[in-house]
Amino acid sequence: QVQLVESGGGLVQPGGSLRLSCVASLNFFSRHAMGWYRQAPGKQRELVAIIFSGGSTNYGDFVKGRFTISRDNAKNTVYLQMDSLKPEDTAVYYCYARGLKEYWGQGTQVTVSS
């Protein structure tokens, strides 16, 4: 059974940083696109960032250079470094994997508040 396990969420002050991690129990991890989505209360789930098997990346428009997605294929792990966090970044962040099928993690809460 495929599992995506996120960690690294929490409470941070505006302007602060967090690093999310997602470990995936996927065969052929390197062949999967890996990403992060988020969902705030009352809003639709939206793409934060995605990194493809070749290493190219896409980001949501709201990121504006503040977040960086990366992957370590040897560790079956994808990371999201989030800097200059804003209160509007508060949401549940979900890890996502796409190969022949799509998989989702359970989510990790990120709260940006003073």
PDB file of C-alpha atoms in Angstrom:
ATOM      1  CA  GLN A   1       0.000   0.000   0.000  1.00  0.00           C
ATOM      2  CA  VAL A   2       1.376   3.377  -1.020  1.00  0.00           C
ATOM      3  CA  GLN A   3       1.813   5.889   1.776  1.00  0.00           C
ATOM      4  CA  LEU A   4       2.849   9.519   1.659  1.00  0.00           C
ATOM      5  CA  VAL A   5       3.820  10.765   5.117  1.00  0.00           C
ATOM      6  CA  GLU A   6       4.236  14.494   5.641  1.00  0.00           C
ATOM      7  CA  SER A   7       6.075  16.199   8.460  1.00  0.00           C
ATOM      8  CA  GLY A   8       7.379  19.638   9.351  1.00  0.00           C
ATOM      9  CA  GLY A   9       4.185  21.619   9.741  1.00  0.00           C
ATOM     10  CA  GLY A  10       3.472  23.810  12.727  1.00  0.00           C
ATOM     11  CA  LEU A  11       2.989  27.335  13.988  1.00  0.00           C
ATOM     12  CA  VAL A  12       5.302  30.059  12.727  1.00  0.00           C
ATOM     13  CA  GLN A  13       5.308  33.837  12.909  1.00  0.00           C
ATOM     14  CA  PRO A  14       4.839  35.973   9.791  1.00  0.00           C
ATOM     15  CA  GLY A  15       8.119  36.261   7.944  1.00  0.00           C
ATOM     16  CA  GLY A  16       9.325  32.953   9.325  1.00  0.00           C
ATOM     17  CA  SER A  17      10.277  29.711   7.600  1.00  0.00           C
ATOM     18  CA  LEU A  18       9.242  26.078   7.628  1.00  0.00           C
ATOM     19  CA  ARG A  19      10.488  23.022   5.793  1.00  0.00           C
ATOM     20  CA  LEU A  20       7.988  20.328   4.949  1.00  0.00           C
ATOM     21  CA  SER A  21       9.057  16.787   4.160  1.00  0.00           C
ATOM     22  CA  CYS A  22       7.161  13.933   2.566  1.00  0.00           C
ATOM     23  CA  VAL A  23       8.438  10.369   2.561  1.00  0.00           C
ATOM     24  CA  ALA A  24       6.785   8.171  -0.035  1.00  0.00           C
ATOM     25  CA  SER A  25       6.580   4.384   0.032  1.00  0.00           C
ATOM     26  CA  LEU A  26       6.574   4.291  -3.748  1.00  0.00           C
ATOM     27  CA  ASN A  27       8.294   1.933  -6.108  1.00  0.00           C
ATOM     28  CA  PHE A  28      10.122   3.824  -8.844  1.00  0.00           C
ATOM     29  CA  PHE A  29       9.865   7.064  -6.838  1.00  0.00           C
ATOM     30  CA  SER A  30      12.168   8.845  -9.256  1.00  0.00           C
ATOM     31  CA  ARG A  31       9.705   8.317 -12.080  1.00  0.00           C
ATOM     32  CA  HIS A  32       6.891  10.085 -10.259  1.00  0.00           C
ATOM     33  CA  ALA A  33       6.033  13.753 -10.299  1.00  0.00           C
ATOM     34  CA  MET A  34       5.911  14.900  -6.677  1.00  0.00           C
ATOM     35  CA  GLY A  35       4.183  17.954  -5.372  1.00  0.00           C
ATOM     36  CA  TRP A  36       2.545  19.930  -2.634  1.00  0.00           C
ATOM     37  CA  TYR A  37      -0.998  21.237  -2.566  1.00  0.00           C
ATOM     38  CA  ARG A  38      -2.725  23.213   0.138  1.00  0.00           C
ATOM     39  CA  GLN A  39      -6.258  23.823   1.295  1.00  0.00           C
ATOM     40  CA  ALA A  40      -7.364  26.632   3.554  1.00  0.00           C
ATOM     41  CA  PRO A  41     -10.735  26.581   5.342  1.00  0.00           C
ATOM     42  CA  GLY A  42     -13.546  27.372   2.939  1.00  0.00           C
ATOM     43  CA  LYS A  43     -11.250  27.346  -0.084  1.00  0.00           C
ATOM     44  CA  GLN A  44     -10.441  24.884  -2.840  1.00  0.00           C
ATOM     45  CA  ARG A  45      -7.289  22.829  -2.797  1.00  0.00           C
ATOM     46  CA  GLU A  46      -4.597  24.556  -4.856  1.00  0.00           C
ATOM     47  CA  LEU A  47      -1.206  23.675  -6.251  1.00  0.00           C
ATOM     48  CA  VAL A  48       1.736  25.018  -4.282  1.00  0.00           C
ATOM     49  CA  ALA A  49       4.592  23.387  -6.174  1.00  0.00           C
ATOM     50  CA  ILE A  50       5.407  20.327  -8.239  1.00  0.00           C
ATOM     51  CA  ILE A  51       8.681  18.760  -9.289  1.00  0.00           C
ATOM     52  CA  PHE A  52       8.828  16.363 -12.219  1.00  0.00           C
ATOM     53  CA  SER A  53      10.986  13.300 -12.690  1.00  0.00           C
ATOM     54  CA  GLY A  54      13.472  15.287 -14.752  1.00  0.00           C
ATOM     55  CA  GLY A  55      13.788  17.958 -12.070  1.00  0.00           C
ATOM     56  CA  SER A  56      11.749  20.742 -13.645  1.00  0.00           C
ATOM     57  CA  THR A  57       9.384  22.599 -11.350  1.00  0.00           C
ATOM     58  CA  ASN A  58       6.175  24.599 -11.374  1.00  0.00           C
ATOM     59  CA  TYR A  59       4.829  26.847  -8.650  1.00  0.00           C
ATOM     60  CA  GLY A  60       1.523  28.458  -7.805  1.00  0.00           C
ATOM     61  CA  ASP A  61       1.379  32.132  -8.740  1.00  0.00           C
ATOM     62  CA  PHE A  62       1.110  33.136  -5.098  1.00  0.00           C
ATOM     63  CA  VAL A  63       4.512  31.616  -4.281  1.00  0.00           C
ATOM     64  CA  LYS A  64       6.416  34.482  -5.932  1.00  0.00           C
ATOM     65  CA  GLY A  65       9.855  33.080  -5.179  1.00  0.00           C
ATOM     66  CA  ARG A  66       9.229  32.400  -1.505  1.00  0.00           C
ATOM     67  CA  PHE A  67       9.053  28.573  -1.656  1.00  0.00           C
ATOM     68  CA  THR A  68      11.407  25.970  -3.095  1.00  0.00           C
ATOM     69  CA  ILE A  69      10.523  22.376  -3.891  1.00  0.00           C
ATOM     70  CA  SER A  70      13.205  19.711  -4.095  1.00  0.00           C
ATOM     71  CA  ARG A  71      13.499  15.947  -4.067  1.00  0.00           C
ATOM     72  CA  ASP A  72      15.951  13.302  -2.909  1.00  0.00           C
ATOM     73  CA  ASN A  73      15.301  10.182  -4.954  1.00  0.00           C
ATOM     74  CA  ALA A  74      17.680   8.125  -2.811  1.00  0.00           C
ATOM     75  CA  LYS A  75      15.466   8.830   0.208  1.00  0.00           C
ATOM     76  CA  ASN A  76      12.095   8.746  -1.571  1.00  0.00           C
ATOM     77  CA  THR A  77      11.524  12.204  -0.152  1.00  0.00           C
ATOM     78  CA  VAL A  78      10.229  15.517  -1.438  1.00  0.00           C
ATOM     79  CA  TYR A  79      10.742  18.785   0.421  1.00  0.00           C
ATOM     80  CA  LEU A  80       9.102  22.175   0.448  1.00  0.00           C
ATOM     81  CA  GLN A  81      11.175  25.001   1.871  1.00  0.00           C
ATOM     82  CA  MET A  82       8.877  27.892   2.721  1.00  0.00           C
ATOM     83  CA  ASP A  83      10.342  31.299   3.517  1.00  0.00           C
ATOM     84  CA  SER A  84       8.793  34.723   4.114  1.00  0.00           C
ATOM     85  CA  LEU A  85       5.591  33.073   5.276  1.00  0.00           C
ATOM     86  CA  LYS A  86       2.416  35.125   5.415  1.00  0.00           C
ATOM     87  CA  PRO A  87      -0.806  34.626   7.392  1.00  0.00           C
ATOM     88  CA  GLU A  88      -2.550  33.778   4.113  1.00  0.00           C
ATOM     89  CA  ASP A  89      -0.256  30.765   3.768  1.00  0.00           C
ATOM     90  CA  THR A  90      -2.133  29.161   6.649  1.00  0.00           C
ATOM     91  CA  ALA A  91      -3.586  25.882   5.366  1.00  0.00           C
ATOM     92  CA  VAL A  92      -3.303  22.131   5.444  1.00  0.00           C
ATOM     93  CA  TYR A  93      -0.479  21.127   3.116  1.00  0.00           C
ATOM     94  CA  TYR A  94      -0.784  17.835   1.256  1.00  0.00           C
ATOM     95  CA  CYS A  95       1.898  15.786  -0.394  1.00  0.00           C
ATOM     96  CA  TYR A  96       1.008  14.498  -3.868  1.00  0.00           C
ATOM     97  CA  ALA A  97       2.481  11.881  -6.168  1.00  0.00           C
ATOM     98  CA  ARG A  98       1.613  11.206  -9.779  1.00  0.00           C
ATOM     99  CA  GLY A  99       2.728   8.276 -11.851  1.00  0.00           C
ATOM    100  CA  LEU A 100       0.336   5.814 -13.445  1.00  0.00           C
ATOM    101  CA  LYS A 101      -1.886   6.670 -10.460  1.00  0.00           C
ATOM    102  CA  GLU A 102      -2.254   9.601  -8.116  1.00  0.00           C
ATOM    103  CA  TYR A 103      -1.615   9.467  -4.389  1.00  0.00           C
ATOM    104  CA  TRP A 104      -2.201  11.889  -1.542  1.00  0.00           C
ATOM    105  CA  GLY A 105      -0.843  12.230   1.949  1.00  0.00           C
ATOM    106  CA  GLN A 106      -2.944  12.940   5.017  1.00  0.00           C
ATOM    107  CA  GLY A 107      -1.806  16.540   5.249  1.00  0.00           C
ATOM    108  CA  THR A 108       0.118  18.653   7.724  1.00  0.00           C
ATOM    109  CA  GLN A 109      -1.167  21.883   9.246  1.00  0.00           C
ATOM    110  CA  VAL A 110       0.778  25.084   8.679  1.00  0.00           C
ATOM    111  CA  THR A 111      -0.327  28.094  10.702  1.00  0.00           C
ATOM    112  CA  VAL A 112       1.237  31.510  10.207  1.00  0.00           C
ATOM    113  CA  SER A 113       0.275  33.837  13.015  1.00  0.00           C
ATOM    114  CA  SER A 114       1.764  36.251  15.487  1.00  0.00           C
TER     115      SER A 114
END
